[in-house]
Amino acid sequence: MRKATEVETKATASASSCAGGAVRWSSMHREWRLTEVSPVVNVRRSDGWVTFHPVLVRNMVSQVSTSDDRISAHQVLAALAKRLKGWDLEELAAPGKESADRLRYPLKVDSLGRAGRLVEAEGVQVVDASFTVTCPGGDVYGSVSTWFGHAGASLACGVNPHTEEPWIQEAYRLTCGPLRH
């Protein structure tokens, strides 16, 4: 059995003490982003249940980047979940996880007697943040981009959705054309 050298022992001690380092968030931006939208479906009042087929618009990929590999992606995501309050680590997309990998099915929606050109949109909540971790031998810097959850929106072309949500406005513009106020 080989005995660890002094350099290896110090590196291991440094990495393990860095694992408990405090994460300080220097910026954090959280927003919903459009990921899928269906083509416009022409619906008559008598149609009842209508099937929409969402198409991928944008693929969000979760990633953690650091200036030093002593900080694990798991450590960063755990600190982020704690910072977000109300979210669990298991709900955040792990590094490399793509929103395009979520199971997507055709959406069957009751038109509720509405007639017109209808659209269904879906989005995920995205968090982009930068951070610093205090470690022996100097600070480690990094950034994280991850996503979680999903939401849907039903839109009728020609009817202003009256929302400030950019992802819903984007879905409307992509499928129905310019928003009219």
JSON list of C-alpha atoms in Angstrom, two decimals:
[
{"chain": "A", "resi": 1, "resn": "MET", "atom": "CA", "xyz": [0.00, 0.00, 0.00]},
{"chain": "A", "resi": 2, "resn": "ARG", "atom": "CA", "xyz": [1.41, 3.39, -1.01]},
{"chain": "A", "resi": 3, "resn": "LYS", "atom": "CA", "xyz": [1.65, 6.15, 1.59]},
{"chain": "A", "resi": 4, "resn": "ALA", "atom": "CA", "xyz": [0.18, 9.53, 0.55]},
{"chain": "A", "resi": 5, "resn": "THR", "atom": "CA", "xyz": [2.73, 12.25, -0.05]},
{"chain": "A", "resi": 6, "resn": "GLU", "atom": "CA", "xyz": [2.61, 15.56, 1.83]},
{"chain": "A", "resi": 7, "resn": "VAL", "atom": "CA", "xyz": [1.43, 17.35, -1.34]},
{"chain": "A", "resi": 8, "resn": "GLU", "atom": "CA", "xyz": [-1.43, 14.85, -1.87]},
{"chain": "A", "resi": 9, "resn": "THR", "atom": "CA", "xyz": [-2.46, 15.13, 1.78]},
{"chain": "A", "resi": 10, "resn": "LYS", "atom": "CA", "xyz": [-2.56, 18.95, 1.61]},
{"chain": "A", "resi": 11, "resn": "ALA", "atom": "CA", "xyz": [-4.54, 18.85, -1.66]},
{"chain": "A", "resi": 12, "resn": "THR", "atom": "CA", "xyz": [-7.08, 16.45, -0.16]},
{"chain": "A", "resi": 13, "resn": "ALA", "atom": "CA", "xyz": [-7.40, 18.57, 3.00]},
{"chain": "A", "resi": 14, "resn": "SER", "atom": "CA", "xyz": [-7.78, 21.72, 0.91]},
{"chain": "A", "resi": 15, "resn": "ALA", "atom": "CA", "xyz": [-10.49, 20.15, -1.27]},
{"chain": "A", "resi": 16, "resn": "SER", "atom": "CA", "xyz": [-12.44, 18.81, 1.69]},
{"chain": "A", "resi": 17, "resn": "SER", "atom": "CA", "xyz": [-12.23, 22.13, 3.58]},
{"chain": "A", "resi": 18, "resn": "CYS", "atom": "CA", "xyz": [-13.33, 23.96, 0.43]},
{"chain": "A", "resi": 19, "resn": "ALA", "atom": "CA", "xyz": [-16.39, 21.71, 0.23]},
{"chain": "A", "resi": 20, "resn": "GLY", "atom": "CA", "xyz": [-17.71, 23.46, 3.35]},
{"chain": "A", "resi": 21, "resn": "GLY", "atom": "CA", "xyz": [-16.86, 26.94, 2.09]},
{"chain": "A", "resi": 22, "resn": "ALA", "atom": "CA", "xyz": [-19.54, 29.60, 2.20]},
{"chain": "A", "resi": 23, "resn": "VAL", "atom": "CA", "xyz": [-21.12, 30.38, -1.16]},
{"chain": "A", "resi": 24, "resn": "ARG", "atom": "CA", "xyz": [-21.71, 34.09, -1.73]},
{"chain": "A", "resi": 25, "resn": "TRP", "atom": "CA", "xyz": [-24.06, 34.98, -4.57]},
{"chain": "A", "resi": 26, "resn": "SER", "atom": "CA", "xyz": [-22.98, 38.10, -6.47]},
{"chain": "A", "resi": 27, "resn": "SER", "atom": "CA", "xyz": [-25.79, 38.07, -9.01]},
{"chain": "A", "resi": 28, "resn": "MET", "atom": "CA", "xyz": [-28.89, 36.03, -9.59]},
{"chain": "A", "resi": 29, "resn": "HIS", "atom": "CA", "xyz": [-31.48, 36.30, -12.34]},
{"chain": "A", "resi": 30, "resn": "ARG", "atom": "CA", "xyz": [-34.61, 34.14, -12.29]},
{"chain": "A", "resi": 31, "resn": "GLU", "atom": "CA", "xyz": [-37.17, 34.10, -15.12]},
{"chain": "A", "resi": 32, "resn": "TRP", "atom": "CA", "xyz": [-39.49, 31.90, -17.11]},
{"chain": "A", "resi": 33, "resn": "ARG", "atom": "CA", "xyz": [-38.28, 31.09, -20.63]},
{"chain": "A", "resi": 34, "resn": "LEU", "atom": "CA", "xyz": [-40.24, 29.70, -23.53]},
{"chain": "A", "resi": 35, "resn": "THR", "atom": "CA", "xyz": [-39.22, 26.14, -24.46]},
{"chain": "A", "resi": 36, "resn": "GLU", "atom": "CA", "xyz": [-42.06, 24.84, -26.64]},
{"chain": "A", "resi": 37, "resn": "VAL", "atom": "CA", "xyz": [-44.97, 26.23, -28.61]},
{"chain": "A", "resi": 38, "resn": "SER", "atom": "CA", "xyz": [-47.58, 24.56, -30.76]},
{"chain": "A", "resi": 39, "resn": "PRO", "atom": "CA", "xyz": [-48.47, 25.58, -34.27]},
{"chain": "A", "resi": 40, "resn": "VAL", "atom": "CA", "xyz": [-51.71, 27.53, -34.52]},
{"chain": "A", "resi": 41, "resn": "VAL", "atom": "CA", "xyz": [-54.80, 25.31, -34.50]},
{"chain": "A", "resi": 42, "resn": "ASN", "atom": "CA", "xyz": [-58.03, 26.60, -36.07]},
{"chain": "A", "resi": 43, "resn": "VAL", "atom": "CA", "xyz": [-60.82, 25.69, -33.65]},
{"chain": "A", "resi": 44, "resn": "ARG", "atom": "CA", "xyz": [-64.60, 25.83, -34.11]},
{"chain": "A", "resi": 45, "resn": "ARG", "atom": "CA", "xyz": [-66.99, 26.32, -31.17]},
{"chain": "A", "resi": 46, "resn": "SER", "atom": "CA", "xyz": [-68.22, 22.76, -31.58]},
{"chain": "A", "resi": 47, "resn": "ASP", "atom": "CA", "xyz": [-64.74, 21.13, -31.52]},
{"chain": "A", "resi": 48, "resn": "GLY", "atom": "CA", "xyz": [-64.64, 20.38, -27.77]},
{"chain": "A", "resi": 49, "resn": "TRP", "atom": "CA", "xyz": [-61.30, 18.73, -26.95]},
{"chain": "A", "resi": 50, "resn": "VAL", "atom": "CA", "xyz": [-58.46, 19.91, -29.21]},
{"chain": "A", "resi": 51, "resn": "THR", "atom": "CA", "xyz": [-54.98, 18.35, -29.49]},
{"chain": "A", "resi": 52, "resn": "PHE", "atom": "CA", "xyz": [-51.92, 20.62, -29.68]},
{"chain": "A", "resi": 53, "resn": "HIS", "atom": "CA", "xyz": [-48.45, 19.35, -30.66]},
{"chain": "A", "resi": 54, "resn": "PRO", "atom": "CA", "xyz": [-45.76, 21.53, -29.00]},
{"chain": "A", "resi": 55, "resn": "VAL", "atom": "CA", "xyz": [-42.54, 22.03, -30.95]},
{"chain": "A", "resi": 56, "resn": "LEU", "atom": "CA", "xyz": [-39.18, 22.73, -29.31]},
{"chain": "A", "resi": 57, "resn": "VAL", "atom": "CA", "xyz": [-38.27, 26.43, -29.51]},
{"chain": "A", "resi": 58, "resn": "ARG", "atom": "CA", "xyz": [-35.39, 26.56, -27.05]},
{"chain": "A", "resi": 59, "resn": "ASN", "atom": "CA", "xyz": [-33.40, 23.96, -25.14]},
{"chain": "A", "resi": 60, "resn": "MET", "atom": "CA", "xyz": [-32.12, 24.97, -21.72]},
{"chain": "A", "resi": 61, "resn": "VAL", "atom": "CA", "xyz": [-29.04, 23.04, -20.55]},
{"chain": "A", "resi": 62, "resn": "SER", "atom": "CA", "xyz": [-28.07, 23.09, -16.89]},
{"chain": "A", "resi": 63, "resn": "GLN", "atom": "CA", "xyz": [-24.38, 23.80, -16.21]},
{"chain": "A", "resi": 64, "resn": "VAL", "atom": "CA", "xyz": [-22.01, 24.78, -13.41]},
{"chain": "A", "resi": 65, "resn": "SER", "atom": "CA", "xyz": [-18.64, 26.38, -14.19]},
{"chain": "A", "resi": 66, "resn": "THR", "atom": "CA", "xyz": [-15.94, 27.15, -11.62]},
{"chain": "A", "resi": 67, "resn": "SER", "atom": "CA", "xyz": [-12.42, 28.52, -11.64]},
{"chain": "A", "resi": 68, "resn": "ASP", "atom": "CA", "xyz": [-11.26, 25.55, -9.53]},
{"chain": "A", "resi": 69, "resn": "ASP", "atom": "CA", "xyz": [-12.44, 21.94, -9.47]},
{"chain": "A", "resi": 70, "resn": "ARG", "atom": "CA", "xyz": [-12.40, 21.88, -5.65]},
{"chain": "A", "resi": 71, "resn": "ILE", "atom": "CA", "xyz": [-16.02, 23.05, -5.82]},
{"chain": "A", "resi": 72, "resn": "SER", "atom": "CA", "xyz": [-18.49, 20.39, -6.93]},
{"chain": "A", "resi": 73, "resn": "ALA", "atom": "CA", "xyz": [-21.57, 21.08, -9.00]},
{"chain": "A", "resi": 74, "resn": "HIS", "atom": "CA", "xyz": [-23.59, 19.33, -6.28]},
{"chain": "A", "resi": 75, "resn": "GLN", "atom": "CA", "xyz": [-22.29, 21.81, -3.67]},
{"chain": "A", "resi": 76, "resn": "VAL", "atom": "CA", "xyz": [-23.25, 24.77, -5.88]},
{"chain": "A", "resi": 77, "resn": "LEU", "atom": "CA", "xyz": [-26.73, 23.44, -6.68]},
{"chain": "A", "resi": 78, "resn": "ALA", "atom": "CA", "xyz": [-27.38, 22.61, -3.00]},
{"chain": "A", "resi": 79, "resn": "ALA", "atom": "CA", "xyz": [-26.44, 26.18, -2.03]},
{"chain": "A", "resi": 80, "resn": "LEU", "atom": "CA", "xyz": [-28.62, 27.55, -4.84]},
{"chain": "A", "resi": 81, "resn": "ALA", "atom": "CA", "xyz": [-31.63, 25.48, -3.74]},
{"chain": "A", "resi": 82, "resn": "LYS", "atom": "CA", "xyz": [-31.17, 26.80, -0.21]},
{"chain": "A", "resi": 83, "resn": "ARG", "atom": "CA", "xyz": [-30.93, 30.37, -1.51]},
{"chain": "A", "resi": 84, "resn": "LEU", "atom": "CA", "xyz": [-34.08, 30.02, -3.64]},
{"chain": "A", "resi": 85, "resn": "LYS", "atom": "CA", "xyz": [-36.13, 29.10, -0.56]},
{"chain": "A", "resi": 86, "resn": "GLY", "atom": "CA", "xyz": [-38.90, 26.65, -1.15]},
{"chain": "A", "resi": 87, "resn": "TRP", "atom": "CA", "xyz": [-37.03, 24.64, -3.78]},
{"chain": "A", "resi": 88, "resn": "ASP", "atom": "CA", "xyz": [-35.34, 21.31, -3.15]},
{"chain": "A", "resi": 89, "resn": "LEU", "atom": "CA", "xyz": [-32.06, 20.24, -4.71]},
{"chain": "A", "resi": 90, "resn": "GLU", "atom": "CA", "xyz": [-33.88, 17.38, -6.46]},
{"chain": "A", "resi": 91, "resn": "GLU", "atom": "CA", "xyz": [-36.08, 19.89, -8.32]},
{"chain": "A", "resi": 92, "resn": "LEU", "atom": "CA", "xyz": [-33.13, 21.68, -9.95]},
{"chain": "A", "resi": 93, "resn": "ALA", "atom": "CA", "xyz": [-31.86, 20.24, -13.23]},
{"chain": "A", "resi": 94, "resn": "ALA", "atom": "CA", "xyz": [-28.48, 18.53, -12.72]},
{"chain": "A", "resi": 95, "resn": "PRO", "atom": "CA", "xyz": [-25.55, 19.69, -14.88]},
{"chain": "A", "resi": 96, "resn": "GLY", "atom": "CA", "xyz": [-25.94, 18.45, -18.43]},
{"chain": "A", "resi": 97, "resn": "LYS", "atom": "CA", "xyz": [-29.71, 17.92, -18.08]},
{"chain": "A", "resi": 98, "resn": "GLU", "atom": "CA", "xyz": [-31.57, 19.41, -21.02]},
{"chain": "A", "resi": 99, "resn": "SER", "atom": "CA", "xyz": [-35.10, 20.78, -20.96]},
{"chain": "A", "resi": 100, "resn": "ALA", "atom": "CA", "xyz": [-35.58, 19.09, -24.35]},
{"chain": "A", "resi": 101, "resn": "ASP", "atom": "CA", "xyz": [-35.23, 15.75, -22.53]},
{"chain": "A", "resi": 102, "resn": "ARG", "atom": "CA", "xyz": [-38.46, 16.35, -20.58]},
{"chain": "A", "resi": 103, "resn": "LEU", "atom": "CA", "xyz": [-41.22, 14.04, -21.66]},
{"chain": "A", "resi": 104, "resn": "ARG", "atom": "CA", "xyz": [-43.52, 15.92, -24.00]},
{"chain": "A", "resi": 105, "resn": "TYR", "atom": "CA", "xyz": [-46.88, 14.69, -25.06]},
{"chain": "A", "resi": 106, "resn": "PRO", "atom": "CA", "xyz": [-49.48, 16.18, -27.34]},
{"chain": "A", "resi": 107, "resn": "LEU", "atom": "CA", "xyz": [-51.62, 18.45, -25.17]},
{"chain": "A", "resi": 108, "resn": "LYS", "atom": "CA", "xyz": [-55.33, 17.72, -25.18]},
{"chain": "A", "resi": 109, "resn": "VAL", "atom": "CA", "xyz": [-57.27, 20.83, -24.13]},
{"chain": "A", "resi": 110, "resn": "ASP", "atom": "CA", "xyz": [-60.97, 21.53, -23.79]},
{"chain": "A", "resi": 111, "resn": "SER", "atom": "CA", "xyz": [-61.68, 24.53, -26.03]},
{"chain": "A", "resi": 112, "resn": "LEU", "atom": "CA", "xyz": [-64.63, 25.43, -23.76]},
{"chain": "A", "resi": 113, "resn": "GLY", "atom": "CA", "xyz": [-66.64, 26.54, -26.76]},
{"chain": "A", "resi": 114, "resn": "ARG", "atom": "CA", "xyz": [-64.02, 29.06, -27.84]},
{"chain": "A", "resi": 115, "resn": "ALA", "atom": "CA", "xyz": [-63.50, 29.48, -31.53]},
{"chain": "A", "resi": 116, "resn": "GLY", "atom": "CA", "xyz": [-60.49, 30.94, -33.27]},
{"chain": "A", "resi": 117, "resn": "ARG", "atom": "CA", "xyz": [-56.82, 30.42, -33.82]},
{"chain": "A", "resi": 118, "resn": "LEU", "atom": "CA", "xyz": [-55.47, 28.84, -30.61]},
{"chain": "A", "resi": 119, "resn": "VAL", "atom": "CA", "xyz": [-51.93, 28.08, -29.42]},
{"chain": "A", "resi": 120, "resn": "GLU", "atom": "CA", "xyz": [-50.39, 26.25, -26.45]},
{"chain": "A", "resi": 121, "resn": "ALA", "atom": "CA", "xyz": [-46.99, 27.27, -25.05]},
{"chain": "A", "resi": 122, "resn": "GLU", "atom": "CA", "xyz": [-44.73, 25.78, -22.38]},
{"chain": "A", "resi": 123, "resn": "GLY", "atom": "CA", "xyz": [-41.79, 27.20, -20.47]},
{"chain": "A", "resi": 124, "resn": "VAL", "atom": "CA", "xyz": [-39.38, 26.40, -17.66]},
{"chain": "A", "resi": 125, "resn": "GLN", "atom": "CA", "xyz": [-38.11, 28.61, -14.87]},
{"chain": "A", "resi": 126, "resn": "VAL", "atom": "CA", "xyz": [-34.40, 29.41, -15.39]},
{"chain": "A", "resi": 127, "resn": "VAL", "atom": "CA", "xyz": [-31.88, 30.67, -12.84]},
{"chain": "A", "resi": 128, "resn": "ASP", "atom": "CA", "xyz": [-28.58, 32.22, -13.95]},
{"chain": "A", "resi": 129, "resn": "ALA", "atom": "CA", "xyz": [-26.24, 33.17, -11.12]},
{"chain": "A", "resi": 130, "resn": "SER", "atom": "CA", "xyz": [-22.60, 33.91, -10.33]},
{"chain": "A", "resi": 131, "resn": "PHE", "atom": "CA", "xyz": [-20.92, 33.11, -7.03]},
{"chain": "A", "resi": 132, "resn": "THR", "atom": "CA", "xyz": [-17.75, 33.10, -4.96]},
{"chain": "A", "resi": 133, "resn": "VAL", "atom": "CA", "xyz": [-16.72, 30.36, -2.53]},
{"chain": "A", "resi": 134, "resn": "THR", "atom": "CA", "xyz": [-14.17, 31.08, 0.20]},
{"chain": "A", "resi": 135, "resn": "CYS", "atom": "CA", "xyz": [-11.56, 28.32, 0.23]},
{"chain": "A", "resi": 136, "resn": "PRO", "atom": "CA", "xyz": [-8.12, 27.88, 1.80]},
{"chain": "A", "resi": 137, "resn": "GLY", "atom": "CA", "xyz": [-5.60, 29.37, -0.60]},
{"chain": "A", "resi": 138, "resn": "GLY", "atom": "CA", "xyz": [-8.04, 31.78, -2.22]},
{"chain": "A", "resi": 139, "resn": "ASP", "atom": "CA", "xyz": [-11.53, 32.34, -3.45]},
{"chain": "A", "resi": 140, "resn": "VAL", "atom": "CA", "xyz": [-13.11, 30.20, -6.16]},
{"chain": "A", "resi": 141, "resn": "TYR", "atom": "CA", "xyz": [-15.39, 31.92, -8.68]},
{"chain": "A", "resi": 142, "resn": "GLY", "atom": "CA", "xyz": [-18.11, 30.43, -10.78]},
{"chain": "A", "resi": 143, "resn": "SER", "atom": "CA", "xyz": [-21.46, 30.58, -12.46]},
{"chain": "A", "resi": 144, "resn": "VAL", "atom": "CA", "xyz": [-24.49, 28.35, -12.66]},
{"chain": "A", "resi": 145, "resn": "SER", "atom": "CA", "xyz": [-27.36, 28.12, -15.09]},
{"chain": "A", "resi": 146, "resn": "THR", "atom": "CA", "xyz": [-30.13, 25.68, -14.27]},
{"chain": "A", "resi": 147, "resn": "TRP", "atom": "CA", "xyz": [-33.84, 25.22, -14.75]},
{"chain": "A", "resi": 148, "resn": "PHE", "atom": "CA", "xyz": [-36.76, 23.69, -12.93]},
{"chain": "A", "resi": 149, "resn": "GLY", "atom": "CA", "xyz": [-40.50, 23.27, -13.14]},
{"chain": "A", "resi": 150, "resn": "HIS", "atom": "CA", "xyz": [-42.64, 24.01, -16.13]},
{"chain": "A", "resi": 151, "resn": "ALA", "atom": "CA", "xyz": [-45.70, 26.09, -16.91]},
{"chain": "A", "resi": 152, "resn": "GLY", "atom": "CA", "xyz": [-48.17, 26.26, -19.73]},
{"chain": "A", "resi": 153, "resn": "ALA", "atom": "CA", "xyz": [-50.14, 29.03, -21.37]},
{"chain": "A", "resi": 154, "resn": "SER", "atom": "CA", "xyz": [-53.16, 28.93, -23.66]},
{"chain": "A", "resi": 155, "resn": "LEU", "atom": "CA", "xyz": [-53.28, 31.74, -26.21]},
{"chain": "A", "resi": 156, "resn": "ALA", "atom": "CA", "xyz": [-55.83, 32.93, -28.74]},
{"chain": "A", "resi": 157, "resn": "CYS", "atom": "CA", "xyz": [-54.46, 34.76, -31.76]},
{"chain": "A", "resi": 158, "resn": "GLY", "atom": "CA", "xyz": [-56.03, 38.20, -32.10]},
{"chain": "A", "resi": 159, "resn": "VAL", "atom": "CA", "xyz": [-56.64, 38.41, -28.33]},
{"chain": "A", "resi": 160, "resn": "ASN", "atom": "CA", "xyz": [-54.00, 40.29, -26.34]},
{"chain": "A", "resi": 161, "resn": "PRO", "atom": "CA", "xyz": [-52.84, 37.94, -23.52]},
{"chain": "A", "resi": 162, "resn": "HIS", "atom": "CA", "xyz": [-52.50, 40.98, -21.19]},
{"chain": "A", "resi": 163, "resn": "THR", "atom": "CA", "xyz": [-49.41, 39.73, -19.41]},
{"chain": "A", "resi": 164, "resn": "GLU", "atom": "CA", "xyz": [-46.00, 41.12, -18.59]},
{"chain": "A", "resi": 165, "resn": "GLU", "atom": "CA", "xyz": [-44.47, 37.63, -18.86]},
{"chain": "A", "resi": 166, "resn": "PRO", "atom": "CA", "xyz": [-41.89, 37.83, -21.69]},
{"chain": "A", "resi": 167, "resn": "TRP", "atom": "CA", "xyz": [-42.07, 34.08, -22.44]},
{"chain": "A", "resi": 168, "resn": "ILE", "atom": "CA", "xyz": [-45.82, 34.28, -23.09]},
{"chain": "A", "resi": 169, "resn": "GLN", "atom": "CA", "xyz": [-45.42, 37.40, -25.21]},
{"chain": "A", "resi": 170, "resn": "GLU", "atom": "CA", "xyz": [-42.67, 35.63, -27.18]},
{"chain": "A", "resi": 171, "resn": "ALA", "atom": "CA", "xyz": [-44.92, 32.61, -27.78]},
{"chain": "A", "resi": 172, "resn": "TYR", "atom": "CA", "xyz": [-47.68, 34.90, -29.04]},
{"chain": "A", "resi": 173, "resn": "ARG", "atom": "CA", "xyz": [-45.34, 36.80, -31.40]},
{"chain": "A", "resi": 174, "resn": "LEU", "atom": "CA", "xyz": [-43.85, 33.55, -32.79]},
{"chain": "A", "resi": 175, "resn": "THR", "atom": "CA", "xyz": [-47.20, 32.01, -33.61]},
{"chain": "A", "resi": 176, "resn": "CYS", "atom": "CA", "xyz": [-49.75, 34.82, -33.97]},
{"chain": "A", "resi": 177, "resn": "GLY", "atom": "CA", "xyz": [-47.62, 37.76, -35.05]},
{"chain": "A", "resi": 178, "resn": "PRO", "atom": "CA", "xyz": [-47.10, 41.16, -33.40]},
{"chain": "A", "resi": 179, "resn": "LEU", "atom": "CA", "xyz": [-48.95, 41.93, -30.18]},
{"chain": "A", "resi": 180, "resn": "ARG", "atom": "CA", "xyz": [-51.56, 44.63, -30.56]},
{"chain": "A", "resi": 181, "resn": "HIS", "atom": "CA", "xyz": [-52.18, 46.76, -27.48]}
]
